[in-house]
Coordinates of C-alpha atoms in Angstrom, one line a residue:
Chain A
X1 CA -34.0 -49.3 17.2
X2 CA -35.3 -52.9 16.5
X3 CA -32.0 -54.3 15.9
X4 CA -30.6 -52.6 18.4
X5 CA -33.1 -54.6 20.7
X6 CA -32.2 -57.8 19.1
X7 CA -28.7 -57.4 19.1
X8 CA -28.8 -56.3 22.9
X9 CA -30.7 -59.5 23.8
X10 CA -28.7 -61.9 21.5
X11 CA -25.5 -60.4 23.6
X12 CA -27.3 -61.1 27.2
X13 CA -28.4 -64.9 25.6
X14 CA -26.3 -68.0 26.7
X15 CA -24.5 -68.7 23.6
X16 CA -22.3 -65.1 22.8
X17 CA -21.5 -66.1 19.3
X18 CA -22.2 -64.4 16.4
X19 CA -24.9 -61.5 16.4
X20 CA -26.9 -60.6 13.6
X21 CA -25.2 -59.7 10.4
X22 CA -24.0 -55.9 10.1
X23 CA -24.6 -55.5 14.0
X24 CA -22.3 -55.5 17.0
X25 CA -23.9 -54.1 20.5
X26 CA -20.4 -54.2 22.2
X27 CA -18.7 -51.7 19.6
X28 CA -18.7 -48.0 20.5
X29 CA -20.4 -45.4 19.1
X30 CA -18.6 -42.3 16.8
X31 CA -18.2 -39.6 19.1
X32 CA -20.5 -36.4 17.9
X33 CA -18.7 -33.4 17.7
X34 CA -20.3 -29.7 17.2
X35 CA -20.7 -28.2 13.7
X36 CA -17.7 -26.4 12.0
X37 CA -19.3 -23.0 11.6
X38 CA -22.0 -21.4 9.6
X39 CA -21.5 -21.7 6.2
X40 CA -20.0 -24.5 5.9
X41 CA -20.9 -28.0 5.4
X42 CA -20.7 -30.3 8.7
X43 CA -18.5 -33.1 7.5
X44 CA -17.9 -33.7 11.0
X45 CA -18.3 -37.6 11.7
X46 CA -17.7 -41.3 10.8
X47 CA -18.0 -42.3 7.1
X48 CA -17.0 -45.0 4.6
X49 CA -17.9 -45.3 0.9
X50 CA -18.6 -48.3 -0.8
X51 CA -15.4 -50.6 -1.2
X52 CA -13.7 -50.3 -4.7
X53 CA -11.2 -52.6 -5.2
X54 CA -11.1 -51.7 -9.0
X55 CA -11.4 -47.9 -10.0
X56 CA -13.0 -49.3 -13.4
X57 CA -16.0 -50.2 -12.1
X58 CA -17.4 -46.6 -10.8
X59 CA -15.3 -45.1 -14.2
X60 CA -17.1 -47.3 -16.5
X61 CA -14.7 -48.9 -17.9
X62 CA -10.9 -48.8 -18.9
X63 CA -9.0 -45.8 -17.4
X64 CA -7.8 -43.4 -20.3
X65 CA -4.3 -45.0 -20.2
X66 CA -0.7 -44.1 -22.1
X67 CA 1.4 -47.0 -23.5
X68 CA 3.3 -46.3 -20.1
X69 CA 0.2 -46.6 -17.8
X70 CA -1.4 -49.5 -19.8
X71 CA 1.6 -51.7 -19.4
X72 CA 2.1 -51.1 -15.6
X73 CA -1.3 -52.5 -15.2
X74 CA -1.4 -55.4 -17.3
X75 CA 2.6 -56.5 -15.7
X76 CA 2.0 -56.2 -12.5
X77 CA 0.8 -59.3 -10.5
X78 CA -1.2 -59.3 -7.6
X79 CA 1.6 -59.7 -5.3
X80 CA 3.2 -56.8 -6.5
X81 CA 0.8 -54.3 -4.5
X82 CA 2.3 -52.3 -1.9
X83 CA -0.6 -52.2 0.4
X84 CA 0.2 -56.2 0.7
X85 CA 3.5 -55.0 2.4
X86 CA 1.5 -52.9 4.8
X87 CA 2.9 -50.0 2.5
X88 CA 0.5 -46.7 2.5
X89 CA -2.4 -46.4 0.4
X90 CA -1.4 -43.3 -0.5
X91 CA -4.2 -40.3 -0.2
X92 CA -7.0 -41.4 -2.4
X93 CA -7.3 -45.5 -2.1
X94 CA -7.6 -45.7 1.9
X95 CA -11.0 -43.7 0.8
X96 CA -12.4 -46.7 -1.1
X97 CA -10.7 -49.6 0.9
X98 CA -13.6 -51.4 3.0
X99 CA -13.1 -49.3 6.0
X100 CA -14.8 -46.5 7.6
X101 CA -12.5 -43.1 8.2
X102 CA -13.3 -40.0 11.0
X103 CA -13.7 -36.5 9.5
X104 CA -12.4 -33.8 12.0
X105 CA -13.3 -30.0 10.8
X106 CA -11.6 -27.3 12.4
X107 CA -10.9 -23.8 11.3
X108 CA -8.4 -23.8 8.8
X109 CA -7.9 -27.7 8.3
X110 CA -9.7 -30.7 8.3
X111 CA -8.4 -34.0 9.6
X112 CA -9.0 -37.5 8.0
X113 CA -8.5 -40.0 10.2
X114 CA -8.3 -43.3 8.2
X115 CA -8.9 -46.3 10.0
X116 CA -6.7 -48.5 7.6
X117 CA -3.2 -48.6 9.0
X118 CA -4.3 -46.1 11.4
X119 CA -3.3 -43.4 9.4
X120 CA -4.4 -39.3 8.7
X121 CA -4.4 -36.6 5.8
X122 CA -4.3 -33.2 6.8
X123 CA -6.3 -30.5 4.4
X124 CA -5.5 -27.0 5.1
X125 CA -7.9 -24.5 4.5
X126 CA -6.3 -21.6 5.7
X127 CA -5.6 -20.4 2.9
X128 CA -2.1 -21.4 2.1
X129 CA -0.9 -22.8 -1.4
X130 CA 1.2 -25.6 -1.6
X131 CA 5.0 -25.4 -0.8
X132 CA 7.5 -24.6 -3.5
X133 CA 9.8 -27.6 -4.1
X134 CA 8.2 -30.4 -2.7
X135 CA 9.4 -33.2 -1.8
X136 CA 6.9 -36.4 -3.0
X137 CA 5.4 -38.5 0.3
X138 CA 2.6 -41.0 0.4
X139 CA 0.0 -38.9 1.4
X140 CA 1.1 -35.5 -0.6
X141 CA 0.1 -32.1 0.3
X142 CA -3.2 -31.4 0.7
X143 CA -4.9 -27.8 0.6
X144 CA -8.6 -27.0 0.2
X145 CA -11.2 -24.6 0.1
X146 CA -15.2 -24.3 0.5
X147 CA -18.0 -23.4 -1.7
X148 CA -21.0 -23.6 -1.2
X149 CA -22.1 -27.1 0.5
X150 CA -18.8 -28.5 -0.8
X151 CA -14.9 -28.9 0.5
X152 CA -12.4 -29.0 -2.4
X153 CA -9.7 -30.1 -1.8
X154 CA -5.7 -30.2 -4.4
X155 CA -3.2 -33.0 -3.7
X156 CA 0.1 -32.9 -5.4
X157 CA 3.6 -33.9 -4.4
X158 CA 2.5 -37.6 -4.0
X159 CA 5.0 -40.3 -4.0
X160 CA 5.0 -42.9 -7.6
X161 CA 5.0 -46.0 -4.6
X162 CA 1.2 -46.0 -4.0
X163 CA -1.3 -47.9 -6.2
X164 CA -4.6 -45.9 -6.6
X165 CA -6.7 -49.3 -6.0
X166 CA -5.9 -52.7 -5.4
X167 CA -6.6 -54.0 -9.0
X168 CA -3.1 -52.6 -9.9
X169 CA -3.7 -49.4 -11.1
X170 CA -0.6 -47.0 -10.9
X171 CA 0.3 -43.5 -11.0
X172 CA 3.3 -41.1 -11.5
X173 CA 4.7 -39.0 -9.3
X174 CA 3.2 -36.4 -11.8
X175 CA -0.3 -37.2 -10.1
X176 CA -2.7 -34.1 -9.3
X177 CA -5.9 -34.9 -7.3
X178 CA -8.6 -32.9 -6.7
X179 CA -11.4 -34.0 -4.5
X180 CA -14.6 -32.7 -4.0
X181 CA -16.8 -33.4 -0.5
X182 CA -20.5 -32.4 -1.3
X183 CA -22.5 -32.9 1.5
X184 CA -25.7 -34.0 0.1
X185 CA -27.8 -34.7 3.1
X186 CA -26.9 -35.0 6.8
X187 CA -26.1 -38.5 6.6
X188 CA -24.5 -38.4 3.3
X189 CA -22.2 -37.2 1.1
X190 CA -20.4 -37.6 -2.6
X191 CA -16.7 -37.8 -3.1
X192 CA -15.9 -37.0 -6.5
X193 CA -12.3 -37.5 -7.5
X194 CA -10.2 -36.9 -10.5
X195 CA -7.1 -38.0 -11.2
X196 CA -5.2 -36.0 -13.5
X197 CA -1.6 -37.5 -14.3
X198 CA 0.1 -37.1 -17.9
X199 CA 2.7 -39.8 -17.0
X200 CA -0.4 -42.7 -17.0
X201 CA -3.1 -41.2 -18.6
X202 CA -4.1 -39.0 -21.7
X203 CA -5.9 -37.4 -19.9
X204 CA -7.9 -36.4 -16.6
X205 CA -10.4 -39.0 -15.1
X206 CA -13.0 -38.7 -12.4
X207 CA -15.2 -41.1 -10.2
X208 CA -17.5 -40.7 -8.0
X209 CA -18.9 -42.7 -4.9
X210 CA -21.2 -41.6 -1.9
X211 CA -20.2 -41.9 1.6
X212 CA -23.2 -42.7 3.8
X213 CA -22.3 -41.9 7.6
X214 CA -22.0 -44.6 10.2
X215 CA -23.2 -46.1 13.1
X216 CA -20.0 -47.5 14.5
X217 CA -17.0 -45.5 15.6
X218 CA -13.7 -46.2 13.6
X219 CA -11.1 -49.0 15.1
X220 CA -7.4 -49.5 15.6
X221 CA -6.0 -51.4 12.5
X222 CA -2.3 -51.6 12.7
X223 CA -1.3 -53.7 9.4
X224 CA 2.1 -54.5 10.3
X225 CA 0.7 -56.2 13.1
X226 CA -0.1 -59.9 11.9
X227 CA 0.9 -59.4 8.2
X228 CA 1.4 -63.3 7.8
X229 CA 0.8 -62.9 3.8
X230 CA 4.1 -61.9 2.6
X231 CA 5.6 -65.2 2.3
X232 CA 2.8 -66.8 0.0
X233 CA 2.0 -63.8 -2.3
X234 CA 3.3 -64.6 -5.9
X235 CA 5.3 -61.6 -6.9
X236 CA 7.5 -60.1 -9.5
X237 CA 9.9 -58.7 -7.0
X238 CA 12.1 -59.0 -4.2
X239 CA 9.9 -59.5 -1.2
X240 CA 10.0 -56.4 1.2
X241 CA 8.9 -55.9 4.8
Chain B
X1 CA -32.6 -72.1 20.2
X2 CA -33.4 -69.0 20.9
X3 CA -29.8 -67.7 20.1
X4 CA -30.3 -69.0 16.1
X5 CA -33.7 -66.5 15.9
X6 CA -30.9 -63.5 16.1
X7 CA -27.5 -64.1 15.3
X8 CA -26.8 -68.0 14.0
X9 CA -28.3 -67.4 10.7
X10 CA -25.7 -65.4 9.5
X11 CA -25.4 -65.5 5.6
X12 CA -23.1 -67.2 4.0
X13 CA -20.8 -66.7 1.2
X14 CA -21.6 -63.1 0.9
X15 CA -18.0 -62.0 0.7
X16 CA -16.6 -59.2 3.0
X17 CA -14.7 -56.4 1.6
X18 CA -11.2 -56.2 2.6
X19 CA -8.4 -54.2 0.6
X20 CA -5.1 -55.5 2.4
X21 CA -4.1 -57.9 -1.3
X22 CA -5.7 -59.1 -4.1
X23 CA -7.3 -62.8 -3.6
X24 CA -5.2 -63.5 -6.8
X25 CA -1.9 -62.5 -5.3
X26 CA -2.2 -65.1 -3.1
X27 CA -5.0 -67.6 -3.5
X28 CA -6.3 -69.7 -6.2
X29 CA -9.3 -69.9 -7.3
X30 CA -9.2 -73.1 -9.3
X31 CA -8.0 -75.1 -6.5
X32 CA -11.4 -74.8 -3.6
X33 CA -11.0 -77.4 -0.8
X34 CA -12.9 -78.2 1.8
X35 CA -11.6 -79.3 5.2
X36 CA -13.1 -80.6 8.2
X37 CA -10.8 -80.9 11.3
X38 CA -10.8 -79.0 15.1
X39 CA -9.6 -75.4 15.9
X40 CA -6.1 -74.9 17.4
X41 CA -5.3 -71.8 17.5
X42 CA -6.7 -67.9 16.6
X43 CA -4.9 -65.0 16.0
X44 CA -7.7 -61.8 16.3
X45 CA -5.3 -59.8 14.3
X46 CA -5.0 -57.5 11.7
X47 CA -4.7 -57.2 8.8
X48 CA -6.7 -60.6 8.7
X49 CA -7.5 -63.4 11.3
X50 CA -5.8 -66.1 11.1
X51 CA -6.5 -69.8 12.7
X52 CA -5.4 -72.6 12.8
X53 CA -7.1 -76.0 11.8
X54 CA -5.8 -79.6 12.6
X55 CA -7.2 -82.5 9.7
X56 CA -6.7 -85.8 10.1
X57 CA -6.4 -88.0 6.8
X58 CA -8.2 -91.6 6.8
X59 CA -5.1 -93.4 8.6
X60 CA -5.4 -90.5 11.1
X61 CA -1.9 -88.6 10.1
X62 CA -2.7 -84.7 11.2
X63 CA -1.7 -81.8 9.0
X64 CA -1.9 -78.3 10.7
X65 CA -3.3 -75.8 8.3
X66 CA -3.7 -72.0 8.4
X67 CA -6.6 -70.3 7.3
X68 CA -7.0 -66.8 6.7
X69 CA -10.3 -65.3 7.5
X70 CA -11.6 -61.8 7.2
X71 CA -10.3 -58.8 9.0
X72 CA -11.0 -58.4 12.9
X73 CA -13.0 -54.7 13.0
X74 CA -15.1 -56.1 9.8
X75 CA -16.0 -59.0 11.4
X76 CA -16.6 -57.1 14.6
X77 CA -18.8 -55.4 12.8
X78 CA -20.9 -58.3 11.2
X79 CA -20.8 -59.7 15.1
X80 CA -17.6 -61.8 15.5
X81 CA -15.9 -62.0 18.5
X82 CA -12.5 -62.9 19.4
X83 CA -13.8 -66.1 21.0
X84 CA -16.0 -66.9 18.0
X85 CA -14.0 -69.8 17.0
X86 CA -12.1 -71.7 19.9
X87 CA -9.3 -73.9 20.9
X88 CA -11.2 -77.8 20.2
X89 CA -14.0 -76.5 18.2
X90 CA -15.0 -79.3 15.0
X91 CA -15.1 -77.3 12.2
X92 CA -15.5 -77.3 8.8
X93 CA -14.0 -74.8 6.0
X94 CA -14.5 -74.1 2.4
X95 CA -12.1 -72.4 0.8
X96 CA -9.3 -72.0 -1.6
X97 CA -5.5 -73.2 -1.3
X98 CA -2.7 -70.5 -1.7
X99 CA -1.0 -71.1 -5.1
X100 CA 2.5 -71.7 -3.4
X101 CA 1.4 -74.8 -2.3
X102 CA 1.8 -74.2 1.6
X103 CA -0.9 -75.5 4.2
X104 CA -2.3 -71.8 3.6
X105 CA -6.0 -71.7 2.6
X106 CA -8.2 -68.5 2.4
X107 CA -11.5 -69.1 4.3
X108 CA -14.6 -68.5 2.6
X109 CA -17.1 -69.6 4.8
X110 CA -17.5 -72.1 8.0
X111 CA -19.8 -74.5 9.0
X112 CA -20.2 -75.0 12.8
X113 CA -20.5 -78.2 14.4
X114 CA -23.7 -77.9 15.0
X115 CA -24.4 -77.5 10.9
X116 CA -24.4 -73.9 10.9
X117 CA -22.8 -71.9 8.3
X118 CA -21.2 -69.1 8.7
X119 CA -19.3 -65.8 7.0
X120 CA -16.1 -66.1 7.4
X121 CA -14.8 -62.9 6.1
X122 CA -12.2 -63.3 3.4
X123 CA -10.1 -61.8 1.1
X124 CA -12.2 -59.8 -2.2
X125 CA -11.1 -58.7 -5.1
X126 CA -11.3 -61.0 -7.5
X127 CA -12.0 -63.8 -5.6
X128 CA -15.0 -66.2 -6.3
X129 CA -18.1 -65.2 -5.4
X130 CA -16.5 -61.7 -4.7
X131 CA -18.8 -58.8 -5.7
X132 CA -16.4 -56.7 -6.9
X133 CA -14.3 -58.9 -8.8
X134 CA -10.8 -57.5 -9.1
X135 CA -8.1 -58.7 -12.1
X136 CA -7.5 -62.5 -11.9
X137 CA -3.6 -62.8 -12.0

């Protein structure tokens, strides 16, 4: 409530300029939507998990790589990455980027709402497996279930185009994801993620970072808007738009 | 001053986060520079802000350079506005140059003309003083 105060009367002094670190009066608040339904956790809200450029770090160290996956990482050069393009994250990294992201849990699916590139995952939960003979896409298809204080949640089908973080780790279109929400508290909760793909890696691999809830409500962030990077990024390819 | 008691005293040099490209696919961090010259132009855009800096050498010859600064809802966030920075404003920038050579720098931080220093929001991942240092290219 304090900084609320002082950011309130720093935004009605004479000199509007920069408020206190980390606080913003002017922004608006998440909405607050009721609770999903008993027995299962409220997810329900604006979240964002600590920013992780490089998947090592919460890992602990190198990714369990093949020959293949090893020299995809060590090749690439920074201006290689997709995301520079304004190119989907695909469904994990938009998790870990340094924005926040809108859970939205209705019977049989939950919405994410991704504030990077304004974008959204659907998770059914109704039940259904995933479709025979599908076709890869950025974002995959997503299907979950609940146990317990935790949503599950199996990705497959997703496109080889995405990088998983922006250090230049890659994947195959081989790539199965499973995710697991656990609410841990009712302004928290762990996001445990492995990533299972035999194209890049010997084997599975799992991280896990906690998403703390948040005060502000998510913003419009349309990448292709202003993407003035492309011409200076030092890359191994032909430059795309 | 009352102004400085709340928001003015922003820290410095404690990088943002921002996941758009890797400081190294662009920037380097071998080459800092510092320049001092007076606000054309801002572009409150995503993914990053961008202005734009006029510096005058010693014989007074003007070279326009763009500086990339954080992006706009993070620095919303930390208390930026879109009028932050302004058209005419003395300014000056420490940052690093883009390895291609271009009038492109990344924006660490900025110092105010009245001596304040403040966060200017720029790229991560790997670049210095970043906390999560990414793979230097």
């Amino acid at each position: 409530m304090k900084h609320w105060i002082l950011a309130v009367a720093f935004c009605v002094s004479s000199t509007p300029v920069f408020a206190q670190a980390g606080e913003n009066a002017t922004l608006p608040l998440p909405p607050k939507l009721p609770p999903p339904g008993a027995g299962i956790p409220d997810l329900n809200g604006v979240w964002e998990l600590p920013y992780t450029p490089d998947l090592e770090k919460p890992f602990g160290g190198a990714l369990p790589f093949t020959p293949l996956g090893a020299d995809k990482y060590k090749t690439h050069l920074g201006g290689d990455d997709p995301h520079g393009y304004c190119q989907p994250t695909g469904p994990t990294r938009a998790f870990h980027s340094p924005f926040p992201f809108q859970l939205v849990q209705s019977a049989g699916m939950t919405v994410v709402l991704f504030e990077i590139d304004h974008n959204f995952r659907r998770i059914f939960t109704d039940g259904r497996p995933h479709p025979k003979d599908l076709d890869t896409t950025w974002y995959g298809d997503s299907i979950g279930h609940y146990e317990g204080n935790k949503l599950i949640v199996d990705t497959i089908g997703i496109s080889d185009r995405s990088w998983l973080d922006t250090a230049g780790h890659q994947h195959s279109d081989k790539l199965h994801v499973t995710e697991v929400f656990e609410k841990t508290g009712p302004d928290a909760f762990t996001w445990t993620v492995t990533y299972n793909d035999p194209v890049y890696f010997t084997k599975p691999w799992s991280i896990t970072l906690t998403a703390k809830r948040q005060k502000y409500d998510i913003m419009e962030m349309i990448c292709t808007d202003n993407n003035q990077d492309i011409p200076h990024y030092i890359t191994s390819k032909p430059k795309a738009q | 001053m009352k102004t400085s008691l709340f928001g003015l005293v922003v820290v410095a040099l404690v990088m943002p986060a921002f996941a758009h490209h890797s400081f190294a696919a662009e920037y380097d961090s071998k080459q800092p520079i510092t320049l001092k010259g007076v606000v054309t132009h801002l572009d409150w855009m995503n993914p990053h802000v961008y202005f734009y800096v006029d510096v005058a050498d010693k014989d007074g010859k003007l070279t326009h350079w763009s500086c990339e600064a954080g992006n706009p809802n993070a620095l919303a966030r930390r208390g930026w506005k879109k009028d932050s920075l302004k058209q005419g404003d003395q300014i000056t920038i420490q940052g690093f140059r883009a390895k291609d050579g271009s009038s492109t720098v990344n924006a660490r931080s900025i110092t105010l003309a009245d001596g304040k220093q403040v966060f200017a929001g720029s790229s991560d991942d790997g670049g210095p003083d970043s906390e999560s240092k990414g793979r230097l290219n």
